Each structure stands twice: as structure tokens, then as C-alpha cells.
mmCIF file with all atom_site columns, C-alpha atoms in Angstrom:
data_model
loop_
_atom_site.group_PDB
_atom_site.id
_atom_site.type_symbol
_atom_site.label_atom_id
_atom_site.label_alt_id
_atom_site.label_comp_id
_atom_site.label_asym_id
_atom_site.label_entity_id
_atom_site.label_seq_id
_atom_site.pdbx_PDB_ins_code
_atom_site.Cartn_x
_atom_site.Cartn_y
_atom_site.Cartn_z
_atom_site.occupancy
_atom_site.B_iso_or_equiv
_atom_site.pdbx_formal_charge
_atom_site.auth_seq_id
_atom_site.auth_comp_id
_atom_site.auth_asym_id
_atom_site.auth_atom_id
_atom_site.pdbx_PDB_model_num
ATOM 1   C CA . MET A 1 1   ? -57.798 -46.052 -125.747 1.00 61.00 ? 1   MET A CA 1
ATOM 2   C CA . SER A 1 2   ? -60.462 -43.399 -125.236 1.00 84.00 ? 2   SER A CA 1
ATOM 3   C CA . ARG A 1 3   ? -60.776 -41.402 -122.069 1.00 91.00 ? 3   ARG A CA 1
ATOM 4   C CA . PRO A 1 4   ? -63.211 -42.902 -119.532 1.00 95.00 ? 4   PRO A CA 1
ATOM 5   C CA . ARG A 1 5   ? -66.102 -40.743 -118.401 1.00 96.00 ? 5   ARG A CA 1
ATOM 6   C CA . VAL A 1 6   ? -65.552 -41.562 -114.724 1.00 97.00 ? 6   VAL A CA 1
ATOM 7   C CA . SER A 1 7   ? -62.507 -42.498 -112.682 1.00 97.00 ? 7   SER A CA 1
ATOM 8   C CA . ILE A 1 8   ? -63.535 -44.238 -109.483 1.00 97.00 ? 8   ILE A CA 1
ATOM 9   C CA . LEU A 1 9   ? -60.831 -43.672 -106.915 1.00 97.00 ? 9   LEU A CA 1
ATOM 10  C CA . ILE A 1 10  ? -60.620 -46.004 -103.931 1.00 96.00 ? 10  ILE A CA 1
ATOM 11  C CA . ALA A 1 11  ? -57.985 -45.199 -101.315 1.00 93.00 ? 11  ALA A CA 1
ATOM 12  C CA . THR A 1 12  ? -57.468 -48.026 -98.863  1.00 93.00 ? 12  THR A CA 1
ATOM 13  C CA . TYR A 1 13  ? -55.505 -48.907 -95.774  1.00 92.00 ? 13  TYR A CA 1
ATOM 14  C CA . ASN A 1 14  ? -56.056 -52.241 -94.035  1.00 93.00 ? 14  ASN A CA 1
ATOM 15  C CA . GLN A 1 15  ? -59.647 -52.537 -95.275  1.00 92.00 ? 15  GLN A CA 1
ATOM 16  C CA . ALA A 1 16  ? -59.276 -55.910 -97.021  1.00 94.00 ? 16  ALA A CA 1
ATOM 17  C CA . ARG A 1 17  ? -62.327 -57.268 -95.207  1.00 92.00 ? 17  ARG A CA 1
ATOM 18  C CA . PHE A 1 18  ? -64.509 -54.685 -96.991  1.00 91.00 ? 18  PHE A CA 1
ATOM 19  C CA . LEU A 1 19  ? -62.658 -54.129 -100.260 1.00 94.00 ? 19  LEU A CA 1
ATOM 20  C CA . ARG A 1 20  ? -64.037 -57.081 -102.246 1.00 95.00 ? 20  ARG A CA 1
ATOM 21  C CA . GLU A 1 21  ? -67.628 -55.960 -101.644 1.00 92.00 ? 21  GLU A CA 1
ATOM 22  C CA . CYS A 1 22  ? -66.650 -52.391 -102.505 1.00 92.00 ? 22  CYS A CA 1
ATOM 23  C CA . LEU A 1 23  ? -65.126 -53.453 -105.831 1.00 96.00 ? 23  LEU A CA 1
ATOM 24  C CA . GLU A 1 24  ? -68.031 -55.768 -106.631 1.00 94.00 ? 24  GLU A CA 1
ATOM 25  C CA . SER A 1 25  ? -70.435 -52.881 -106.065 1.00 93.00 ? 25  SER A CA 1
ATOM 26  C CA . VAL A 1 26  ? -68.533 -50.792 -108.602 1.00 95.00 ? 26  VAL A CA 1
ATOM 27  C CA . PHE A 1 27  ? -68.506 -53.533 -111.222 1.00 95.00 ? 27  PHE A CA 1
ATOM 28  C CA . GLY A 1 28  ? -72.179 -54.221 -110.564 1.00 93.00 ? 28  GLY A CA 1
ATOM 29  C CA . GLN A 1 29  ? -73.120 -50.757 -111.795 1.00 91.00 ? 29  GLN A CA 1
ATOM 30  C CA . PRO A 1 30  ? -74.909 -50.603 -115.162 1.00 93.00 ? 30  PRO A CA 1
ATOM 31  C CA . PHE A 1 31  ? -72.683 -47.612 -116.009 1.00 93.00 ? 31  PHE A CA 1
ATOM 32  C CA . ARG A 1 32  ? -69.561 -49.033 -117.664 1.00 92.00 ? 32  ARG A CA 1
ATOM 33  C CA . ASP A 1 33  ? -67.616 -46.059 -119.049 1.00 96.00 ? 33  ASP A CA 1
ATOM 34  C CA . LEU A 1 34  ? -65.214 -45.953 -116.140 1.00 95.00 ? 34  LEU A CA 1
ATOM 35  C CA . GLU A 1 35  ? -61.819 -46.822 -114.812 1.00 97.00 ? 35  GLU A CA 1
ATOM 36  C CA . VAL A 1 36  ? -61.160 -47.979 -111.267 1.00 97.00 ? 36  VAL A CA 1
ATOM 37  C CA . LEU A 1 37  ? -58.037 -46.982 -109.365 1.00 97.00 ? 37  LEU A CA 1
ATOM 38  C CA . VAL A 1 38  ? -57.139 -48.515 -106.019 1.00 97.00 ? 38  VAL A CA 1
ATOM 39  C CA . VAL A 1 39  ? -54.438 -46.679 -104.084 1.00 96.00 ? 39  VAL A CA 1
ATOM 40  C CA . ASP A 1 40  ? -53.126 -48.824 -101.243 1.00 94.00 ? 40  ASP A CA 1
ATOM 41  C CA . VAL A 1 41  ? -51.357 -46.735 -98.617  1.00 92.00 ? 41  VAL A CA 1
ATOM 42  C CA . GLY A 1 42  ? -49.079 -49.373 -97.186  1.00 91.00 ? 42  GLY A CA 1
ATOM 43  C CA . ALA A 1 43  ? -51.630 -51.929 -96.052  1.00 92.00 ? 43  ALA A CA 1
ATOM 44  C CA . THR A 1 44  ? -50.328 -54.701 -93.834  1.00 93.00 ? 44  THR A CA 1
ATOM 45  C CA . ASP A 1 45  ? -53.391 -56.922 -94.304  1.00 94.00 ? 45  ASP A CA 1
ATOM 46  C CA . SER A 1 46  ? -54.450 -58.938 -97.368  1.00 95.00 ? 46  SER A CA 1
ATOM 47  C CA . THR A 1 47  ? -55.448 -55.922 -99.484  1.00 95.00 ? 47  THR A CA 1
ATOM 48  C CA . ALA A 1 48  ? -53.175 -56.892 -102.398 1.00 95.00 ? 48  ALA A CA 1
ATOM 49  C CA . GLU A 1 49  ? -54.622 -60.413 -102.455 1.00 96.00 ? 49  GLU A CA 1
ATOM 50  C CA . VAL A 1 50  ? -58.182 -59.062 -102.466 1.00 96.00 ? 50  VAL A CA 1
ATOM 51  C CA . VAL A 1 51  ? -57.378 -56.807 -105.434 1.00 97.00 ? 51  VAL A CA 1
ATOM 52  C CA . ARG A 1 52  ? -55.550 -59.538 -107.407 1.00 96.00 ? 52  ARG A CA 1
ATOM 53  C CA . PRO A 1 53  ? -58.680 -61.117 -109.020 1.00 96.00 ? 53  PRO A CA 1
ATOM 54  C CA . PHE A 1 54  ? -59.753 -57.663 -110.201 1.00 96.00 ? 54  PHE A CA 1
ATOM 55  C CA . LEU A 1 55  ? -56.440 -56.627 -111.795 1.00 96.00 ? 55  LEU A CA 1
ATOM 56  C CA . SER A 1 56  ? -57.838 -56.909 -115.322 1.00 96.00 ? 56  SER A CA 1
ATOM 57  C CA . GLN A 1 57  ? -60.386 -54.239 -114.340 1.00 95.00 ? 57  GLN A CA 1
ATOM 58  C CA . VAL A 1 58  ? -58.464 -52.198 -111.751 1.00 97.00 ? 58  VAL A CA 1
ATOM 59  C CA . ARG A 1 59  ? -55.359 -50.064 -111.785 1.00 96.00 ? 59  ARG A CA 1
ATOM 60  C CA . TYR A 1 60  ? -53.660 -50.850 -108.470 1.00 96.00 ? 60  TYR A CA 1
ATOM 61  C CA . PHE A 1 61  ? -51.015 -48.644 -106.876 1.00 94.00 ? 61  PHE A CA 1
ATOM 62  C CA . TRP A 1 62  ? -49.124 -49.143 -103.645 1.00 92.00 ? 62  TRP A CA 1
ATOM 63  C CA . GLN A 1 63  ? -47.432 -46.321 -101.761 1.00 89.00 ? 63  GLN A CA 1
ATOM 64  C CA . GLU A 1 64  ? -46.021 -45.718 -98.310  1.00 90.00 ? 64  GLU A CA 1
ATOM 65  C CA . ASN A 1 65  ? -48.657 -44.664 -95.814  1.00 87.00 ? 65  ASN A CA 1
ATOM 66  C CA . GLN A 1 66  ? -48.861 -40.897 -95.886  1.00 85.00 ? 66  GLN A CA 1
ATOM 67  C CA . GLY A 1 67  ? -52.546 -40.745 -95.096  1.00 83.00 ? 67  GLY A CA 1
ATOM 68  C CA . VAL A 1 68  ? -55.761 -40.859 -97.062  1.00 83.00 ? 68  VAL A CA 1
ATOM 69  C CA . ALA A 1 69  ? -55.377 -37.329 -98.443  1.00 86.00 ? 69  ALA A CA 1
ATOM 70  C CA . SER A 1 70  ? -52.049 -38.282 -99.971  1.00 89.00 ? 70  SER A CA 1
ATOM 71  C CA . ALA A 1 71  ? -53.622 -41.390 -101.509 1.00 90.00 ? 71  ALA A CA 1
ATOM 72  C CA . MET A 1 72  ? -56.460 -39.320 -102.946 1.00 91.00 ? 72  MET A CA 1
ATOM 73  C CA . ASN A 1 73  ? -53.978 -36.850 -104.409 1.00 92.00 ? 73  ASN A CA 1
ATOM 74  C CA . THR A 1 74  ? -52.011 -39.725 -105.962 1.00 93.00 ? 74  THR A CA 1
ATOM 75  C CA . GLY A 1 75  ? -55.179 -41.187 -107.441 1.00 94.00 ? 75  GLY A CA 1
ATOM 76  C CA . ILE A 1 76  ? -56.400 -37.866 -108.782 1.00 95.00 ? 76  ILE A CA 1
ATOM 77  C CA . GLY A 1 77  ? -53.025 -37.366 -110.455 1.00 95.00 ? 77  GLY A CA 1
ATOM 78  C CA . LEU A 1 78  ? -53.301 -40.790 -112.109 1.00 95.00 ? 78  LEU A CA 1
ATOM 79  C CA . ALA A 1 79  ? -56.982 -40.563 -113.053 1.00 97.00 ? 79  ALA A CA 1
ATOM 80  C CA . ALA A 1 80  ? -57.835 -40.303 -116.724 1.00 96.00 ? 80  ALA A CA 1
ATOM 81  C CA . GLY A 1 81  ? -61.591 -39.837 -116.382 1.00 96.00 ? 81  GLY A CA 1
ATOM 82  C CA . GLU A 1 82  ? -63.568 -36.743 -117.196 1.00 95.00 ? 82  GLU A CA 1
ATOM 83  C CA . TYR A 1 83  ? -65.135 -37.001 -113.729 1.00 96.00 ? 83  TYR A CA 1
ATOM 84  C CA . ILE A 1 84  ? -63.715 -38.396 -110.500 1.00 96.00 ? 84  ILE A CA 1
ATOM 85  C CA . ARG A 1 85  ? -65.821 -40.395 -108.045 1.00 94.00 ? 85  ARG A CA 1
ATOM 86  C CA . LEU A 1 86  ? -64.263 -40.885 -104.624 1.00 94.00 ? 86  LEU A CA 1
ATOM 87  C CA . LEU A 1 87  ? -65.237 -44.096 -102.866 1.00 92.00 ? 87  LEU A CA 1
ATOM 88  C CA . ASP A 1 88  ? -64.035 -45.236 -99.463  1.00 90.00 ? 88  ASP A CA 1
ATOM 89  C CA . SER A 1 89  ? -62.809 -48.823 -99.454  1.00 91.00 ? 89  SER A CA 1
ATOM 90  C CA . ASP A 1 90  ? -65.257 -49.760 -96.695  1.00 89.00 ? 90  ASP A CA 1
ATOM 91  C CA . ASP A 1 91  ? -68.212 -48.432 -98.695  1.00 88.00 ? 91  ASP A CA 1
ATOM 92  C CA . VAL A 1 92  ? -70.550 -49.962 -101.245 1.00 89.00 ? 92  VAL A CA 1
ATOM 93  C CA . LEU A 1 93  ? -71.438 -47.913 -104.310 1.00 90.00 ? 93  LEU A CA 1
ATOM 94  C CA . LEU A 1 94  ? -75.212 -47.818 -104.563 1.00 87.00 ? 94  LEU A CA 1
ATOM 95  C CA . PRO A 1 95  ? -76.862 -47.790 -108.002 1.00 87.00 ? 95  PRO A CA 1
ATOM 96  C CA . GLY A 1 96  ? -77.184 -44.356 -109.569 1.00 88.00 ? 96  GLY A CA 1
ATOM 97  C CA . LEU A 1 97  ? -73.782 -43.470 -110.988 1.00 92.00 ? 97  LEU A CA 1
ATOM 98  C CA . GLU A 1 98  ? -75.322 -42.889 -114.422 1.00 93.00 ? 98  GLU A CA 1
ATOM 99  C CA . GLU A 1 99  ? -77.759 -40.344 -112.935 1.00 92.00 ? 99  GLU A CA 1
ATOM 100 C CA . GLN A 1 100 ? -74.892 -38.483 -111.282 1.00 91.00 ? 100 GLN A CA 1
ATOM 101 C CA . VAL A 1 101 ? -73.024 -38.318 -114.600 1.00 94.00 ? 101 VAL A CA 1
ATOM 102 C CA . ALA A 1 102 ? -76.195 -37.108 -116.331 1.00 92.00 ? 102 ALA A CA 1
ATOM 103 C CA . VAL A 1 103 ? -76.563 -34.279 -113.790 1.00 91.00 ? 103 VAL A CA 1
ATOM 104 C CA . LEU A 1 104 ? -72.973 -33.187 -114.371 1.00 92.00 ? 104 LEU A CA 1
ATOM 105 C CA . ASP A 1 105 ? -73.382 -33.400 -118.153 1.00 93.00 ? 105 ASP A CA 1
ATOM 106 C CA . ALA A 1 106 ? -76.591 -31.357 -118.100 1.00 92.00 ? 106 ALA A CA 1
ATOM 107 C CA . ASN A 1 107 ? -75.293 -28.711 -115.703 1.00 90.00 ? 107 ASN A CA 1
ATOM 108 C CA . PRO A 1 108 ? -71.770 -27.550 -116.586 1.00 89.00 ? 108 PRO A CA 1
ATOM 109 C CA . ALA A 1 109 ? -71.767 -25.087 -113.671 1.00 89.00 ? 109 ALA A CA 1
ATOM 110 C CA . VAL A 1 110 ? -72.214 -27.947 -111.178 1.00 88.00 ? 110 VAL A CA 1
ATOM 111 C CA . GLY A 1 111 ? -68.907 -29.082 -109.725 1.00 87.00 ? 111 GLY A CA 1
ATOM 112 C CA . LEU A 1 112 ? -70.015 -31.780 -107.289 1.00 86.00 ? 112 LEU A CA 1
ATOM 113 C CA . VAL A 1 113 ? -72.751 -34.368 -106.962 1.00 86.00 ? 113 VAL A CA 1
ATOM 114 C CA . TYR A 1 114 ? -73.283 -37.027 -104.329 1.00 79.00 ? 114 TYR A CA 1
ATOM 115 C CA . GLY A 1 115 ? -75.590 -39.918 -103.681 1.00 76.00 ? 115 GLY A CA 1
ATOM 116 C CA . GLN A 1 116 ? -77.501 -41.325 -100.754 1.00 73.00 ? 116 GLN A CA 1
ATOM 117 C CA . ALA A 1 117 ? -75.470 -42.802 -97.927  1.00 72.00 ? 117 ALA A CA 1
ATOM 118 C CA . TYR A 1 118 ? -76.555 -45.324 -95.336  1.00 73.00 ? 118 TYR A CA 1
ATOM 119 C CA . GLU A 1 119 ? -74.571 -46.135 -92.246  1.00 72.00 ? 119 GLU A CA 1
ATOM 120 C CA . VAL A 1 120 ? -74.330 -49.779 -91.281  1.00 72.00 ? 120 VAL A CA 1
ATOM 121 C CA . ASP A 1 121 ? -72.912 -50.940 -87.973  1.00 72.00 ? 121 ASP A CA 1
ATOM 122 C CA . GLU A 1 122 ? -70.302 -53.691 -87.599  1.00 73.00 ? 122 GLU A CA 1
ATOM 123 C CA . GLY A 1 123 ? -73.064 -56.297 -87.419  1.00 73.00 ? 123 GLY A CA 1
ATOM 124 C CA . GLY A 1 124 ? -74.474 -55.223 -90.779  1.00 70.00 ? 124 GLY A CA 1
ATOM 125 C CA . ILE A 1 125 ? -77.497 -53.505 -89.228  1.00 71.00 ? 125 ILE A CA 1
ATOM 126 C CA . LEU A 1 126 ? -78.686 -50.267 -90.818  1.00 72.00 ? 126 LEU A CA 1
ATOM 127 C CA . VAL A 1 127 ? -78.311 -47.313 -88.452  1.00 71.00 ? 127 VAL A CA 1
ATOM 128 C CA . PRO A 1 128 ? -81.487 -45.207 -88.566  1.00 68.00 ? 128 PRO A CA 1
ATOM 129 C CA . GLY A 1 129 ? -80.903 -42.074 -90.648  1.00 62.00 ? 129 GLY A CA 1
ATOM 130 C CA . ASP A 1 130 ? -81.880 -39.542 -88.008  1.00 51.00 ? 130 ASP A CA 1
ATOM 131 C CA . GLN A 1 131 ? -79.284 -41.037 -85.611  1.00 52.00 ? 131 GLN A CA 1
ATOM 132 C CA . ARG A 1 132 ? -76.611 -40.906 -88.327  1.00 48.00 ? 132 ARG A CA 1
ATOM 133 C CA . ILE A 1 133 ? -77.406 -37.274 -89.088  1.00 48.00 ? 133 ILE A CA 1
ATOM 134 C CA . ARG A 1 134 ? -77.511 -36.343 -85.415  1.00 47.00 ? 134 ARG A CA 1
ATOM 135 C CA . ARG A 1 135 ? -74.001 -37.705 -84.904  1.00 47.00 ? 135 ARG A CA 1
ATOM 136 C CA . MET A 1 136 ? -72.770 -35.660 -87.854  1.00 46.00 ? 136 MET A CA 1
ATOM 137 C CA . LEU A 1 137 ? -73.889 -32.327 -86.427  1.00 41.00 ? 137 LEU A CA 1
ATOM 138 C CA . PRO A 1 138 ? -71.260 -30.474 -84.362  1.00 46.00 ? 138 PRO A CA 1
ATOM 139 C CA . ASP A 1 139 ? -73.626 -29.749 -81.480  1.00 47.00 ? 139 ASP A CA 1
ATOM 140 C CA . GLY A 1 140 ? -74.729 -33.400 -81.300  1.00 47.00 ? 140 GLY A CA 1
ATOM 141 C CA . SER A 1 141 ? -78.352 -32.525 -82.027  1.00 41.00 ? 141 SER A CA 1
#
């Protein structure tokens, strides 16, 4: 088997209610040269059941809960891809992965790319961008 271009690493803990949509967003990408790793850090919800239908497309790992950083380190150690894309299990991967890979391919000195992010509240309503950014600044401005 050849090495995938991108390893998408999803660390999860009790995010079953979001995980299906997260995985579907990955598999909905036109970019296909990837592997998907889900590292479950001891979930007590239905995470394993949510992942089960995707097992032909996902490498699933369970470990004791030692935090998200530990899960990311586990996933990075297991990843076979040339590039690693981190994706939170309560996120949806927007289209554009192929453009991110193209930027990395064209610019060997570039070590990190990212895409647009939108914050959505618990009701599914988009939080206006300037409010999201304001909350991210240390001084609250």
C-alpha cells in the first residue's frame, strides 16, 4: 500500500453526537489520497458505535483518557501520511483540503496551513465572525 498524502487525525472524547457529521465531512471531500485516524480517549458515550459504520475507511484506536494532547501524540505516531491534518471531533471539515495540500507542495518552507473556521452555537446558529474573534483575543476586545 502506498503512503497517503494526508493523515486526518481526529481525537475524541464523548463527542459521539458530533462525530458522524465530522467523519461525513471528511469523506465528502473531493481529495481522496488520505487516511483517517480516530483516537478515542476513553469515551463513555456511543463513540465506538458511531465509528463502527466507517471502520472500512477509518483506523480506530481506543486508549485510556490522558487528555487530547496524548491522543494527538498517539495519532501522530500512528499516522502514515506525508501531511497531518488535525480535526476536532466536534468540527466539520470544510471543502478546500486539496488547496491546502497544493500550498504545502508548492512551498516546501511552509510548515503549517489552515482553513477558514466558523463558530456555530449549540442551536446550529452561526456566531458572527467579529464576535468569535473578539472572544479569542486575550484582552476581550
